[in-house]
Each structure stands twice: as C-alpha cells, then as structure tokens.
Amino acid sequence: MPSLKDLGGVSSFFNSILPQISTDKTIVSTFEIGSTKGQNNMLYPLTDQLRFHNTIKNLKPDLVHINPSLNLKSFIRDGLFILQAKQKGLPIIVFFRGWEKKFENIVKKKLLWFFRLTYGQADTFIVLANEFREVLLQWGIRRPIHIGTTTVDELLVKNFSVSNKIVQINSTKEIKILFLARLEKEKGVYETIDAVASLIQKGISVSLSIAGDGEIMDELKQYAGKHNIPNNRICFLGYIRNNDKISAFTEHHIYCFPTYYSEGLPNSLLEAMAFGLPIITRPVGGIADFFKDEKMGLLVHRKCSEE
C-alpha cells in the first residue's frame, strides 16, 4: 500500500480497518510502496521490487494482500509483486482499488497475456463494482470475485446526530452545497459550478464550497469568476481532513459529485451519506450498484454539458 500518511482512498481505507483486524491471532504487516517511500528516487519502481522480495523472504507471511489500480503504473508493478509471491507459493488476495476504463481497453487489446500470467494466478479478487467483476470474468478469471466497498472512519461521525442534521436542513434559508474530491475535470467540479451559477441566476439562495486540491485550482477560481458568482457564494477550502472535514460535512446541506471519472467507490460519497447529506452524483463504478435514486439523493445520467 502507499504510506499511511499519504492522501487518498487506499491510505484512508487501511487507516480505518487496520485497528479492527490487528489482533493477537492476526498480525498485519504493511509494505509501503511508491514515490513517497522512495523519497523521489527515480529508481523506486525497481527498489520496490527488491524490497518486496526481501520482505516476503524474511517475513514469511501466510497471506499477501495487494491493492492495485487498473492503470499502467500499478498494473505492471503489482503484477510483478504477484509473480514474486507465487514463486514463494503464497496465497494472494487482489483488491482492485481504481479502475481506468481507457486502460481496461489497453489490457483487453494488448496486455491480456500479462494479466493472465500475473493476476491470473491470484487466489481471490475484490472489486468495487459489479461491472469490474464482469470484466474479470471475461478475462478468464475463475477464482472467487467479491464485490467490496470502501469505508468511513467511525471517528468522523462519532458525535454526529441525524436528527439535528434534519432540523438544520429544514430550517436553512441558504442551501449550502459541498463538492469534496481531488480537483480534476472528470470529477464534475466544472459542472457543479455551472449548476450553482444557474441557481443563483434564478434567484435561489445557494452557496458552494469546493474542498480539495489539484492542478486546476487557479483555473477553477477564474472559471467561477467568469460566471459572476459573488465571493460570498463560493468558497475554496483546499484539501481538508480530520476536524475540518467534519465541519464541512456538518455545515453543508447537499453533497454534489457529478463525476464521470473512472471511479471505484469514492470514500467522500460514503462519508457525505454518513453525515446525512442528500447526494447528487452519477452512476459510475460502484455508485451504480448501491445508490438508490430519489431515496439517497439524485442520479444524473448525463453530463450537465450534454443537457
């Protein structure tokens, strides 16, 4: 896994579940990979393989759990981890965390041989959406494939009251909308700004808070300015965590996440639901499997730009 201090869904997931599964009878050792562990050393992909070799040789684990994403970098790296573990005769669980549809097509056309040579040797698979399970079946996987989920840190909602949230939503004079995700175009942040600008033009009392960080931050601020959204109606919070995240979910009334990114199952969406927020989102990845339209919120089946 990446460093537990890193940002992102994998680190968040394991920070939540490791305390639950580490017992006197179950010892979990974590192996950190990636550029953070490599301290920006350009050779870290190679050193990761060498470190993994030494780790399983010395640790002699009973089970290896690998968390790849279906993208080029992770696909090759974690596939080689699987080969190493299988050479030691170790059972392997593969939990696909991310799933890029474009790379899925590349695997299908050019890299299926590598997938079958490496991932095809795993003993059990976990995916975040039924559509990913269907792809694995098409690629020849005949081992168990489980549809899993991500998690919400119980400490986030420790003091949360659903009844108080309902009172807050029903009594508000200004609808406060929250967008919380990594700032990328495909996450639907531009469409969210478009929608809020349209509501303001119609005279609806609404505001938008954008939480997250990314390379398009400055571009988003300029985009909001072109829509003539008043400064008191839009706020850029940057990356937030812990108490700042709790405050954001507590103080807002709607979570808007009209993503068309290659999602697995976004942690932020589950967190928003845990805080009693109605959701506006799209049926991508694992969202399509569990989200109940008009009960948990609203599903947008088209991108706003298509309407």
Coordinates of C-alpha atoms in Angstrom, one line a residue:
M1 CA 0.0 0.0 0.0
P2 CA 1.1 3.6 -0.2
S3 CA 2.2 5.3 3.0
L4 CA -0.5 5.5 5.6
K5 CA 0.4 9.2 5.9
D6 CA -0.4 9.8 2.2
L7 CA -3.6 11.3 0.9
G8 CA -6.1 9.1 -1.0
G9 CA -8.6 6.4 -0.6
V10 CA -6.3 3.4 -0.1
S11 CA -4.5 5.0 2.9
S12 CA -7.8 6.2 4.3
F13 CA -9.2 2.7 4.0
F14 CA -6.4 1.0 5.8
N15 CA -6.2 3.6 8.5
S16 CA -9.8 2.7 9.3
I17 CA -9.6 -1.0 9.1
L18 CA -6.2 -2.0 10.4
P19 CA -7.1 -1.3 14.0
Q20 CA -10.1 -3.6 13.5
I21 CA -8.3 -6.6 12.1
S22 CA -5.0 -6.5 14.0
T23 CA -5.4 -8.9 16.9
D24 CA -3.3 -11.3 19.0
K25 CA -4.0 -14.0 16.4
T26 CA -3.8 -11.8 13.3
I27 CA -0.6 -9.9 12.7
V28 CA -0.8 -7.4 9.8
S29 CA 2.5 -6.1 8.4
T30 CA 2.3 -3.3 5.9
F31 CA 4.7 -2.8 3.0
E32 CA 4.8 0.7 1.7
I33 CA 5.4 1.4 -1.9
G34 CA 5.5 4.3 -4.4
S35 CA 7.3 7.6 -4.7
T36 CA 6.7 8.8 -1.2
K37 CA 8.5 5.7 0.2
G38 CA 11.2 6.1 -2.4
Q39 CA 11.8 9.7 -1.4
N40 CA 11.5 10.8 -5.1
N41 CA 14.3 8.4 -6.1
M42 CA 13.7 7.7 -9.9
L43 CA 14.7 4.1 -9.3
Y44 CA 11.9 3.5 -6.7
P45 CA 10.0 1.1 -9.0
L46 CA 13.0 -1.2 -9.1
T47 CA 13.8 -0.8 -5.4
D48 CA 10.1 -1.5 -4.6
Q49 CA 10.5 -4.9 -6.2
L50 CA 13.8 -5.7 -4.4
R51 CA 12.3 -4.6 -1.1
F52 CA 9.2 -6.7 -1.7
H53 CA 11.4 -9.7 -2.4
N54 CA 13.3 -9.3 0.8
T55 CA 10.2 -8.6 2.8
I56 CA 8.4 -11.8 1.9
K57 CA 11.6 -13.8 2.2
N58 CA 12.2 -12.6 5.7
L59 CA 8.6 -12.2 6.9
K60 CA 7.3 -15.5 5.5
P61 CA 3.7 -14.3 5.5
D62 CA 0.7 -16.6 5.4
L63 CA -1.2 -14.3 3.0
V64 CA -0.4 -11.4 0.7
H65 CA -3.0 -8.7 0.1
I66 CA -2.2 -6.5 -2.9
N67 CA -4.1 -3.2 -3.8
P68 CA -3.6 -2.3 -7.4
S69 CA -5.4 0.1 -9.6
L70 CA -6.1 -0.7 -13.2
N71 CA -3.6 1.7 -14.7
L72 CA -0.3 1.2 -16.3
K73 CA 2.0 2.0 -13.4
S74 CA 0.2 0.0 -10.8
F75 CA -0.7 -2.8 -13.3
I76 CA 2.9 -3.7 -14.1
R77 CA 4.3 -3.1 -10.6
D78 CA 1.7 -5.1 -8.7
G79 CA 1.7 -7.8 -11.3
L80 CA 5.4 -8.4 -10.7
F81 CA 4.6 -8.5 -6.9
I82 CA 2.2 -11.3 -7.6
L83 CA 4.7 -13.2 -9.6
Q84 CA 7.2 -12.9 -6.8
A85 CA 4.7 -14.1 -4.1
K86 CA 3.6 -17.0 -6.3
Q87 CA 7.2 -18.1 -6.7
K88 CA 7.2 -18.5 -2.9
G89 CA 3.9 -20.4 -3.0
L90 CA 1.9 -17.7 -1.1
P91 CA -1.8 -17.3 -1.4
I92 CA -2.8 -13.8 -2.8
I93 CA -5.8 -11.5 -2.5
V94 CA -6.0 -8.8 -5.1
F95 CA -8.2 -5.8 -4.2
F96 CA -8.6 -3.5 -7.3
R97 CA -9.0 0.0 -5.8
G98 CA -9.1 2.1 -9.0
W99 CA -10.2 1.2 -12.5
E100 CA -9.5 3.3 -15.6
K101 CA -11.8 2.4 -18.4
K102 CA -9.2 3.6 -21.0
F103 CA -6.6 1.3 -19.6
E104 CA -9.1 -1.6 -19.4
N105 CA -9.3 -1.4 -23.2
I106 CA -5.5 -1.4 -23.5
V107 CA -5.3 -4.6 -21.3
K108 CA -8.0 -6.2 -23.4
K109 CA -6.2 -5.4 -26.7
K110 CA -2.5 -5.6 -25.8
L111 CA -1.8 -6.8 -22.2
L112 CA -4.2 -9.6 -21.6
W113 CA -1.2 -12.0 -21.7
F114 CA 0.5 -10.2 -18.9
F115 CA -2.8 -10.1 -16.9
R116 CA -3.2 -13.9 -17.2
L117 CA 0.5 -14.5 -16.4
T118 CA 0.4 -12.5 -13.2
Y119 CA -3.1 -11.5 -11.9
G120 CA -4.5 -14.7 -13.2
Q121 CA -2.5 -16.6 -10.5
A122 CA -4.2 -14.8 -7.6
D123 CA -6.5 -16.8 -5.3
T124 CA -9.2 -14.3 -4.6
F125 CA -10.3 -10.9 -6.0
I126 CA -12.1 -8.0 -4.6
V127 CA -13.6 -5.2 -6.8
L128 CA -15.7 -2.2 -6.0
A129 CA -18.3 -2.6 -8.8
N130 CA -20.2 -5.4 -10.5
E131 CA -19.1 -4.1 -13.9
F132 CA -15.5 -4.7 -12.9
R133 CA -16.4 -8.2 -11.8
E134 CA -17.9 -8.9 -15.3
V135 CA -14.6 -7.7 -16.9
L136 CA -12.5 -10.1 -14.8
L137 CA -14.8 -12.9 -15.8
Q138 CA -14.4 -12.0 -19.5
W139 CA -10.7 -12.0 -19.0
G140 CA -10.8 -15.6 -17.8
I141 CA -10.8 -15.3 -14.0
R142 CA -12.4 -18.4 -12.5
R143 CA -11.4 -17.8 -8.9
P144 CA -13.8 -16.1 -6.3
I145 CA -14.6 -12.4 -7.1
H146 CA -16.1 -10.4 -4.3
I147 CA -17.7 -7.0 -4.6
G148 CA -16.5 -5.0 -1.7
T149 CA -16.8 -1.4 -0.5
T150 CA -14.7 1.4 0.9
T151 CA -15.2 2.7 4.4
V152 CA -16.0 5.6 6.6
D153 CA -13.8 6.3 9.6
E154 CA -16.0 5.9 12.6
L155 CA -14.2 8.8 14.4
L156 CA -15.6 11.2 11.8
V157 CA -19.2 10.6 12.8
K158 CA -18.6 9.9 16.5
N159 CA -20.6 13.0 17.6
F160 CA -22.9 13.3 14.6
S161 CA -26.7 13.5 15.2
V162 CA -29.0 12.6 12.3
S163 CA -32.0 14.3 13.9
N164 CA -30.0 17.6 14.4
K165 CA -29.0 17.4 10.7
I166 CA -32.6 17.1 9.6
V167 CA -33.6 20.1 11.6
Q168 CA -30.7 22.1 10.2
I169 CA -31.6 21.2 6.6
N170 CA -35.3 22.0 7.1
S171 CA -34.6 25.4 8.8
T172 CA -32.0 26.7 6.5
K173 CA -32.5 29.9 4.4
E174 CA -29.5 29.3 2.3
I175 CA -28.8 25.9 0.7
K176 CA -25.1 25.1 1.2
I177 CA -23.7 22.7 -1.4
L178 CA -20.4 20.9 -0.9
F179 CA -18.1 19.4 -3.5
L180 CA -15.3 17.4 -1.9
A181 CA -12.9 15.5 -4.1
R182 CA -9.5 15.7 -5.8
L183 CA -9.8 18.6 -8.2
E184 CA -9.9 17.1 -11.7
K185 CA -12.2 18.0 -14.6
E186 CA -13.6 14.5 -14.8
K187 CA -14.8 14.7 -11.2
G188 CA -17.6 17.1 -12.3
V189 CA -16.4 20.2 -10.5
Y190 CA -17.0 22.5 -13.5
E191 CA -20.5 21.1 -13.9
T192 CA -21.1 21.8 -10.2
I193 CA -20.0 25.4 -10.6
D194 CA -22.3 25.7 -13.7
A195 CA -25.3 24.4 -11.8
V196 CA -24.7 26.7 -8.8
A197 CA -24.3 29.7 -11.1
S198 CA -27.6 28.8 -12.8
L199 CA -29.4 28.5 -9.5
I200 CA -28.1 31.9 -8.4
Q201 CA -29.3 33.5 -11.6
K202 CA -32.7 32.1 -10.9
G203 CA -32.7 33.9 -7.5
I204 CA -32.3 30.8 -5.4
S205 CA -30.3 31.3 -2.2
V206 CA -27.5 28.9 -2.6
S207 CA -23.7 28.7 -2.0
L208 CA -20.9 26.4 -2.9
S209 CA -17.9 25.2 -1.1
I210 CA -15.2 23.3 -3.1
A211 CA -12.9 21.2 -0.9
G212 CA -9.9 19.5 -2.5
D213 CA -6.7 20.3 -4.2
G214 CA -5.3 19.8 -7.6
E215 CA -3.5 21.5 -10.6
I216 CA -6.8 23.1 -11.8
M217 CA -7.4 25.1 -8.6
D218 CA -6.4 28.5 -10.2
E219 CA -8.3 27.7 -13.3
L220 CA -11.4 26.9 -11.3
K221 CA -11.3 30.2 -9.5
Q222 CA -11.1 32.0 -12.8
Y223 CA -14.0 29.9 -14.1
A224 CA -16.1 30.8 -11.2
G225 CA -15.3 34.5 -11.7
K226 CA -16.4 34.3 -15.3
H227 CA -19.8 33.1 -14.1
N228 CA -20.1 36.2 -11.9
I229 CA -20.6 34.1 -8.8
P230 CA -20.3 36.5 -5.8
N231 CA -17.4 35.8 -3.4
N232 CA -19.8 35.2 -0.6
R233 CA -21.5 32.4 -2.6
I234 CA -18.4 30.3 -3.4
C235 CA -15.5 29.2 -1.2
F236 CA -12.4 27.2 -2.0
L237 CA -11.4 25.2 1.1
G238 CA -8.4 23.4 -0.3
Y239 CA -7.5 19.9 1.0
I240 CA -9.3 19.2 4.3
R241 CA -9.1 16.3 6.8
N242 CA -10.0 15.5 10.4
N243 CA -11.9 18.3 12.2
D244 CA -12.0 20.4 9.0
K245 CA -13.7 17.6 7.1
I246 CA -16.2 17.0 10.0
S247 CA -17.1 20.7 9.9
A248 CA -17.6 20.7 6.2
F249 CA -19.9 17.8 6.2
T250 CA -21.8 19.1 9.3
E251 CA -22.3 22.6 8.0
H252 CA -23.5 21.8 4.4
H253 CA -26.8 20.5 3.2
I254 CA -26.2 18.8 -0.1
Y255 CA -23.2 16.9 -1.5
C256 CA -22.7 17.4 -5.2
F257 CA -20.4 15.0 -7.0
P258 CA -21.4 14.6 -10.7
T259 CA -18.4 12.6 -11.6
Y260 CA -17.6 11.0 -14.9
Y261 CA -14.2 9.8 -13.8
S262 CA -13.3 6.1 -13.7
E263 CA -14.4 5.8 -10.1
G264 CA -14.2 2.7 -7.9
L265 CA -16.3 3.7 -4.9
P266 CA -15.5 7.2 -3.6
N267 CA -14.9 7.5 0.1
S268 CA -16.1 11.0 0.1
L269 CA -19.5 10.0 -1.2
L270 CA -20.0 7.4 1.6
E271 CA -18.8 10.0 4.2
A272 CA -21.3 12.5 2.9
M273 CA -24.1 9.9 3.3
A274 CA -22.9 9.1 6.8
F275 CA -23.4 12.8 7.7
G276 CA -27.0 12.7 6.4
L277 CA -26.4 14.7 3.2
P278 CA -28.5 14.0 0.2
I279 CA -26.3 13.2 -2.8
I280 CA -26.2 14.4 -6.4
T281 CA -24.0 12.1 -8.4
R282 CA -23.7 9.9 -11.5
P283 CA -24.0 6.1 -11.8
V284 CA -20.3 5.3 -12.4
G285 CA -18.2 2.5 -10.9
G286 CA -19.5 1.1 -7.6
I287 CA -22.0 4.0 -7.2
A288 CA -24.3 2.3 -9.8
D289 CA -24.5 -0.9 -7.7
F290 CA -25.9 0.6 -4.4
F291 CA -27.2 4.1 -4.9
K292 CA -31.0 4.3 -4.8
D293 CA -32.2 7.2 -6.9
E294 CA -34.6 9.6 -5.3
K295 CA -34.0 7.9 -1.9
M296 CA -30.3 8.6 -1.2
G297 CA -30.4 11.7 -3.5
L298 CA -30.5 12.1 -7.3
L299 CA -28.6 10.4 -10.1
V300 CA -27.7 12.5 -13.1
H301 CA -27.5 10.2 -16.1
R302 CA -26.0 12.8 -18.4
K303 CA -23.2 15.3 -18.0
C304 CA -24.5 18.7 -17.5
S305 CA -22.8 19.9 -20.7
E306 CA -25.0 17.4 -22.6
E307 CA -28.3 18.9 -21.4

